[in-house]
Coordinates of C-alpha atoms in Angstrom, one line a residue:
M1 CA 1.9 -42.4 90.4
S2 CA 4.5 -39.6 90.7
Y3 CA 7.6 -39.4 92.6
R4 CA 9.6 -36.3 93.5
Q5 CA 12.8 -36.0 91.6
S6 CA 15.9 -34.0 92.6
R7 CA 16.0 -30.7 90.8
N8 CA 19.7 -30.1 91.4
W9 CA 20.8 -30.7 87.9
P10 CA 23.7 -28.6 86.6
S11 CA 23.2 -26.2 83.7
W12 CA 26.2 -25.8 81.5
R13 CA 27.0 -22.5 79.6
N14 CA 27.4 -22.5 75.8
T15 CA 31.2 -22.1 75.5
S16 CA 31.3 -21.3 71.8
K17 CA 34.4 -19.2 71.9
Y18 CA 36.2 -22.4 72.8
S19 CA 34.5 -24.5 70.2
V20 CA 36.3 -27.4 68.6
S21 CA 36.3 -25.8 65.1
G22 CA 37.8 -22.7 66.5
M23 CA 40.6 -24.6 68.2
L24 CA 41.4 -26.7 65.1
N25 CA 41.7 -23.8 62.6
P26 CA 45.4 -23.3 63.4
L27 CA 46.0 -26.9 62.5
F28 CA 44.4 -26.5 59.1
Q29 CA 46.7 -23.5 58.6
L30 CA 49.7 -25.5 59.6
F31 CA 48.7 -28.2 57.1
Q32 CA 48.7 -25.6 54.3
V33 CA 52.2 -24.4 55.2
L34 CA 53.7 -27.8 55.5
K35 CA 52.8 -28.4 51.9
R36 CA 55.7 -26.0 51.2
P37 CA 58.7 -27.2 53.3
S38 CA 60.8 -24.3 54.5
K39 CA 62.4 -22.7 57.5
G40 CA 59.2 -20.7 57.9
A41 CA 57.2 -23.9 58.1
F42 CA 59.2 -25.0 61.2
T43 CA 58.6 -21.7 62.9
M44 CA 54.9 -21.9 62.1
L45 CA 54.7 -25.5 63.5
L46 CA 56.2 -24.3 66.8
A47 CA 53.9 -21.3 67.1
V48 CA 50.8 -23.3 66.3
S49 CA 51.7 -26.0 68.8
L50 CA 52.2 -23.5 71.6
S51 CA 48.9 -21.8 70.7
F52 CA 47.0 -25.1 70.8
C53 CA 48.3 -25.9 74.2
L54 CA 47.3 -22.5 75.5
L55 CA 43.8 -22.8 74.0
T56 CA 43.1 -26.2 75.5
S57 CA 44.4 -25.0 78.9
A58 CA 42.0 -22.0 78.7
Y59 CA 39.1 -24.3 77.7
K60 CA 39.7 -26.4 80.7
K61 CA 40.0 -23.4 83.0
D62 CA 36.9 -21.6 81.7
T63 CA 34.5 -24.6 81.8
G64 CA 35.8 -26.1 85.0
L65 CA 35.5 -29.5 83.4
P66 CA 38.3 -32.0 83.7
E67 CA 39.7 -33.5 80.5
P68 CA 37.9 -36.8 79.9
S69 CA 40.0 -39.9 80.6
L70 CA 39.4 -43.6 80.9
N71 CA 40.3 -43.3 84.6
S72 CA 37.6 -40.7 85.3
Q73 CA 35.0 -42.7 83.4
T74 CA 36.0 -45.8 85.4
Q75 CA 35.6 -43.9 88.7
L76 CA 32.0 -42.8 87.7
V77 CA 31.0 -46.4 86.9
S78 CA 32.5 -47.5 90.2
Q79 CA 30.7 -44.9 92.2
K80 CA 27.4 -45.8 90.6
N81 CA 27.8 -49.5 91.4
K82 CA 29.2 -49.1 94.9
P83 CA 26.8 -50.4 97.7
V84 CA 24.2 -48.0 98.9
E85 CA 22.7 -48.0 102.4
L86 CA 19.0 -47.4 103.0
N87 CA 17.7 -46.5 106.5
I88 CA 14.1 -47.6 107.2
V89 CA 12.4 -46.3 110.3
S90 CA 9.2 -48.1 111.1
F91 CA 6.7 -48.8 113.8
A92 CA 7.1 -51.8 116.2
V93 CA 5.3 -54.6 114.5
T94 CA 6.6 -54.5 110.9
R95 CA 9.9 -56.2 111.4
A96 CA 8.7 -59.7 110.4
A97 CA 7.3 -58.4 107.1
Y98 CA 10.4 -56.5 106.2
A99 CA 12.6 -59.5 107.0
N100 CA 10.9 -61.1 104.0
I101 CA 10.4 -58.1 101.7
I102 CA 13.9 -56.6 101.9
P103 CA 15.7 -59.6 100.2
L104 CA 13.1 -59.5 97.4
F105 CA 13.9 -55.8 96.7
Q106 CA 17.7 -56.3 97.1
Q107 CA 17.6 -59.0 94.4
K108 CA 15.4 -56.9 92.1
W109 CA 17.7 -53.8 92.4
Q110 CA 20.9 -55.9 91.9
Q111 CA 19.5 -57.4 88.7
E112 CA 18.2 -54.1 87.3
Q113 CA 20.8 -51.6 88.6
N114 CA 23.8 -53.8 89.3
Q115 CA 24.1 -52.3 92.7
E116 CA 23.9 -53.8 96.2
V117 CA 21.5 -52.2 98.7
R118 CA 22.2 -52.5 102.4
F119 CA 19.4 -51.9 104.8
R120 CA 19.3 -50.6 108.3
L121 CA 15.9 -51.2 109.9
S122 CA 14.7 -49.5 113.1
N123 CA 11.5 -50.6 114.9
A124 CA 9.8 -48.9 117.9
G125 CA 6.6 -47.2 118.8
S126 CA 5.4 -44.9 116.1
S127 CA 5.4 -41.7 118.1
T128 CA 8.8 -42.5 119.5
Q129 CA 10.1 -43.1 116.0
A130 CA 8.7 -39.8 114.8
R131 CA 10.4 -37.9 117.6
A132 CA 13.7 -39.7 116.8
V133 CA 13.6 -38.7 113.1
V134 CA 12.8 -35.1 114.0
N135 CA 15.7 -35.1 116.5
G136 CA 18.2 -36.3 113.8
L137 CA 17.7 -40.1 113.1
P138 CA 18.6 -40.1 109.4
A139 CA 15.7 -42.1 108.0
D140 CA 15.4 -42.4 104.3
V141 CA 12.0 -43.9 104.5
V142 CA 9.4 -43.8 107.4
H143 CA 6.6 -46.3 107.7
L144 CA 4.6 -45.3 110.7
A145 CA 1.4 -46.4 112.4
L146 CA -0.5 -43.2 111.7
A147 CA -0.4 -40.1 109.4
L148 CA -0.2 -37.9 112.5
D149 CA 3.4 -39.0 113.1
I150 CA 4.5 -38.4 109.6
N151 CA 2.8 -35.0 109.7
R152 CA 5.0 -34.2 112.7
I153 CA 8.1 -35.0 110.6
Q154 CA 6.7 -32.8 107.8
K155 CA 6.2 -29.9 110.2
A156 CA 9.9 -30.2 111.2
G157 CA 10.8 -29.4 107.6
L158 CA 12.1 -32.9 106.8
I159 CA 9.3 -34.0 104.5
Q160 CA 7.8 -31.8 101.8
P161 CA 4.0 -31.0 102.0
G162 CA 1.8 -33.2 99.9
W163 CA 3.5 -36.4 100.8
E164 CA 0.2 -38.2 100.9
Q165 CA -0.2 -37.8 97.2
E166 CA 3.2 -39.1 96.2
T167 CA 2.3 -42.8 96.3
P168 CA -0.9 -44.9 95.7
N169 CA -3.7 -45.2 98.2
H170 CA -3.0 -41.8 99.8
S171 CA 0.4 -43.2 100.9
I172 CA -1.3 -46.0 103.0
V173 CA 0.9 -49.1 102.4
T174 CA -0.5 -51.4 105.2
S175 CA -3.8 -51.7 107.0
T176 CA -5.1 -53.7 109.9
I177 CA -7.8 -53.5 112.6
G178 CA -8.1 -53.8 116.4
V179 CA -8.6 -57.1 118.1
I180 CA -9.3 -58.4 121.6
V181 CA -7.2 -61.3 123.0
T182 CA -8.3 -63.1 126.1
R183 CA -7.0 -66.0 128.2
A184 CA -7.8 -69.6 127.1
G185 CA -11.5 -70.3 127.4
N186 CA -12.3 -66.6 127.6
P187 CA -13.0 -66.8 131.4
K188 CA -14.0 -63.1 131.6
N189 CA -16.6 -63.6 128.9
I190 CA -15.3 -60.8 126.6
H191 CA -17.0 -60.5 123.3
T192 CA -17.3 -56.8 122.4
W193 CA -15.5 -53.5 123.2
A194 CA -18.3 -52.8 125.7
D195 CA -17.2 -55.8 127.8
L196 CA -13.8 -54.2 128.4
A197 CA -15.4 -51.8 130.9
N198 CA -16.8 -54.6 133.1
P199 CA -15.7 -54.6 136.7
G200 CA -12.8 -56.9 137.5
V201 CA -11.3 -57.0 134.0
S202 CA -7.6 -56.2 133.7
V203 CA -6.8 -54.7 130.3
V204 CA -3.4 -54.5 128.6
T205 CA -2.9 -51.8 126.0
A206 CA -0.2 -49.4 125.0
D207 CA 0.4 -45.7 126.0
P208 CA -1.0 -43.2 123.5
K209 CA 1.9 -40.9 124.3
T210 CA 4.4 -43.3 122.8
S211 CA 2.5 -45.8 120.6
G212 CA 0.5 -45.7 117.5
I213 CA -1.6 -48.7 118.3
A214 CA -2.6 -47.0 121.6
R215 CA -4.1 -44.1 119.8
W216 CA -5.9 -46.4 117.4
N217 CA -7.2 -48.4 120.4
F218 CA -8.5 -45.2 122.0
L219 CA -10.3 -44.2 118.8
A220 CA -11.8 -47.7 118.4
F221 CA -13.2 -47.5 122.0
W222 CA -14.6 -44.0 121.3
G223 CA -16.0 -44.8 117.9
S224 CA -17.7 -48.0 119.1
V225 CA -20.0 -45.6 121.0
T226 CA -20.4 -42.6 118.7
Q227 CA -20.7 -44.7 115.5
T228 CA -23.6 -46.7 116.9
G229 CA -25.8 -43.7 118.0
G230 CA -24.2 -42.9 121.3
T231 CA -23.3 -39.4 122.5
E232 CA -19.9 -38.0 123.2
A233 CA -20.7 -37.9 126.9
Q234 CA -21.5 -41.6 126.8
A235 CA -18.3 -42.2 124.9
L236 CA -16.3 -40.3 127.5
D237 CA -17.8 -42.4 130.3
F238 CA -17.2 -45.7 128.5
V239 CA -13.6 -44.9 127.6
T240 CA -12.9 -43.7 131.1
R241 CA -14.2 -47.0 132.6
V242 CA -12.0 -49.0 130.1
Y243 CA -8.8 -47.1 131.2
E244 CA -9.7 -47.6 134.8
N245 CA -9.2 -51.3 134.0
V246 CA -5.8 -50.7 132.6
N247 CA -3.1 -51.5 135.2
V248 CA 0.0 -50.9 133.0
L249 CA 0.4 -48.9 129.8
A250 CA 2.9 -50.6 127.5
K251 CA 5.4 -48.5 125.5
D252 CA 4.3 -50.0 122.1
A253 CA 2.4 -52.8 120.5
R254 CA 5.1 -55.4 120.8
D255 CA 5.7 -54.5 124.5
A256 CA 2.0 -55.0 125.1
T257 CA 2.1 -58.4 123.5
D258 CA 5.1 -59.4 125.6
I259 CA 3.4 -58.2 128.8
F260 CA 0.3 -60.3 128.1
L261 CA 1.6 -63.4 126.4
R262 CA 5.1 -63.8 127.9
R263 CA 4.7 -62.2 131.3
K264 CA 1.2 -63.5 131.7
Q265 CA -0.2 -60.2 133.0
G266 CA -3.8 -59.0 132.5
D267 CA -7.0 -60.7 131.4
V268 CA -7.4 -59.0 128.0
L269 CA -4.9 -57.6 125.4
I270 CA -6.0 -55.0 122.9
N271 CA -3.7 -54.9 119.9
Y272 CA -3.3 -54.9 116.1
E273 CA -4.8 -57.9 114.3
N274 CA -1.5 -58.4 112.5
E275 CA 0.3 -58.5 115.9
L276 CA -2.0 -61.3 117.1
I277 CA -1.5 -63.3 113.8
L278 CA 2.3 -63.0 114.1
A279 CA 2.2 -64.0 117.7
S280 CA 0.1 -67.1 116.7
Q281 CA 2.6 -68.0 114.0
E282 CA 5.4 -67.8 116.6
G283 CA 3.4 -70.1 118.9
L284 CA 2.8 -67.5 121.5
A285 CA -1.0 -67.2 121.3
K286 CA -2.0 -70.8 120.5
D287 CA -3.9 -71.2 123.8
N288 CA -5.6 -67.8 123.8
F289 CA -9.0 -66.7 122.6
S290 CA -9.3 -63.8 120.1
V291 CA -12.3 -61.6 119.3
I292 CA -12.6 -59.4 116.3
P293 CA -15.2 -56.7 117.2
Q294 CA -17.6 -56.1 114.3
I295 CA -17.6 -52.4 115.0
N296 CA -14.0 -51.5 114.2
I297 CA -11.6 -48.9 112.9
S298 CA -9.5 -49.2 109.8
I299 CA -5.9 -48.8 111.1
D300 CA -4.1 -47.3 108.2
N301 CA -0.3 -47.1 108.2
P302 CA 1.3 -44.5 105.8
I303 CA 4.8 -44.4 104.3
A304 CA 6.9 -41.5 103.1
V305 CA 10.4 -40.6 101.8
V306 CA 12.2 -38.2 104.1
D307 CA 13.2 -35.6 101.6
K308 CA 15.8 -33.7 103.6
Y309 CA 17.7 -36.9 104.5
V310 CA 17.6 -38.6 101.1
D311 CA 18.9 -35.5 99.4
R312 CA 21.6 -35.1 102.0
R313 CA 22.6 -38.7 101.7
G314 CA 22.1 -39.1 98.0
T315 CA 19.7 -42.0 98.4
R316 CA 16.5 -40.6 96.8
Q317 CA 16.5 -42.8 93.7
V318 CA 16.7 -46.1 95.7
A319 CA 14.4 -44.9 98.5
E320 CA 11.6 -44.0 96.0
A321 CA 12.1 -47.3 94.2
F322 CA 11.8 -49.2 97.5
V323 CA 8.6 -47.4 98.5
K324 CA 7.2 -48.1 95.0
F325 CA 8.1 -51.8 95.4
L326 CA 6.2 -52.0 98.7
Y327 CA 3.0 -51.5 96.7
S328 CA 3.8 -54.4 94.3
P329 CA 1.9 -57.7 94.6
E330 CA 5.1 -59.4 95.8
A331 CA 5.6 -57.1 98.7
Q332 CA 1.9 -56.8 99.6
R333 CA 1.6 -60.6 99.7
E334 CA 4.4 -60.7 102.3
F335 CA 2.6 -58.1 104.4
A336 CA -0.6 -60.2 104.2
K337 CA 1.2 -63.3 105.3
V338 CA 2.1 -61.7 108.6
G339 CA -1.2 -60.2 109.4
F340 CA -1.8 -57.0 107.4
R341 CA -5.0 -56.7 105.5
P342 CA -4.4 -56.4 101.7
F343 CA -6.0 -53.8 99.5
N344 CA -4.9 -55.3 96.1
P345 CA -8.1 -56.9 94.8
T346 CA -6.4 -60.1 93.7
L347 CA -4.8 -60.5 97.2
V348 CA -8.1 -59.6 98.9
Q349 CA -9.5 -62.7 97.2
E350 CA -6.5 -64.8 97.9
F351 CA -6.6 -64.1 101.6
S352 CA -10.4 -63.9 102.0
C353 CA -10.5 -66.8 104.5
K354 CA -7.8 -65.2 106.6
Y355 CA -9.3 -61.8 106.7
P356 CA -13.1 -61.9 106.9
P357 CA -14.9 -58.6 106.3
I358 CA -16.0 -56.3 109.2
N359 CA -19.7 -55.4 109.6
K360 CA -19.0 -51.7 110.4
L361 CA -15.6 -50.3 109.6
F362 CA -15.0 -46.6 110.2
T363 CA -11.9 -44.5 109.7
V364 CA -10.1 -41.7 111.4
Q365 CA -11.7 -39.4 108.8
T366 CA -15.1 -40.4 110.2
L367 CA -13.9 -38.9 113.5
G368 CA -12.7 -35.6 112.0
G369 CA -9.2 -36.4 110.7
W370 CA -5.9 -36.5 112.5
S371 CA -5.6 -32.8 113.1
A372 CA -8.9 -32.6 114.9
V373 CA -8.3 -35.9 116.7
Q374 CA -4.9 -34.8 117.9
E375 CA -6.2 -31.5 119.1
K376 CA -9.2 -33.1 120.9
F377 CA -7.9 -36.3 122.4
F378 CA -4.1 -36.5 122.4
K379 CA -2.5 -33.0 122.9
D380 CA -1.2 -32.2 126.3
G381 CA -4.3 -31.6 128.4
G382 CA -6.6 -33.3 125.9
V383 CA -9.3 -35.9 126.6
F384 CA -6.8 -38.7 127.3
D385 CA -4.8 -36.6 129.8
Q386 CA -8.1 -35.6 131.5
I387 CA -9.1 -39.3 131.8
Q388 CA -5.7 -40.2 133.3
A389 CA -5.9 -37.3 135.7
Y390 CA -9.4 -38.3 136.8
I391 CA -8.3 -41.9 137.3
H392 CA -5.2 -40.9 139.3
S393 CA -7.3 -38.6 141.5
R394 CA -9.5 -41.5 142.4
T395 CA -6.7 -43.9 143.3
D396 CA -4.5 -41.4 145.3

């Protein structure tokens, strides 16, 4: 893998006219004179001493370099070893994984670089986070729910083009799928995406305007029709009927979980598989019934270093090292423990019982890629807005 390195290295001129040999020639001359003690020798000693002082002063002025000293060297070492702060901006449901991963990296960096790394972690809906970074949130690393949001940061001039090629797996560092969660006993008899459109079903999902999971959910609904032989007209009809069953659009994945599990609203929750696993580990979903649709979308979450901010803050080296560490077996195992599907072959085998394969798994590329998807479905006035306008017109 390759990582961008800062190119702002100084280039020093060849200052040959102030070479060491040139500056020491008068001292050799003085040595020759002092072999013959005389009044002239004392005069020569004084002249050469003054000349040497002038030459060293000129050398210092011409190069702009300070005279080396033990104090300046100590300061350089001190600056290198002073604590560095790293700002991680991520989507809502990664906090638990980072709580375990960050201490592992801190220990590794301390051992290898003798430097403390302090982290500031921000979690919110993916689209909300992207807007915050564009508007000035100084993220060193962004780990978001979808590439579309990182592309938005790139278009703002904060990330260099080609970021997808900077790390393995096209910069996808975590993956999951969509799941359906019902009340205990599955009273509404929900088993597939198609059942979400049934009359009398209250669906909880997030808002595609603010949340990454909401966009993935929308695409899962759409693809469940088009990827099984249905037409786009049929997909539009189905997705419209699903959103007619949505009473409240949550702001992000975690908010959707809270609405369904804590506030007990709705009959069905649509969310990330990893969010359901984490909720189960926290004891929130123990009485609920979960369904993994066998026609599903691979929810791929990318990561990138924010070039403009790391160069401004002087954190590129540690930011790139942290991103690289996230692909290590140690970090990927921590992601897998809290619900993200591993792509490391060894870990796939290790967690095979926890993450059974999906019969038909499609990707956003299957639907045309993020640029086409954004233009068609999620731009202002796109298919999602048209669906919402239609629903509101019927309820007004």
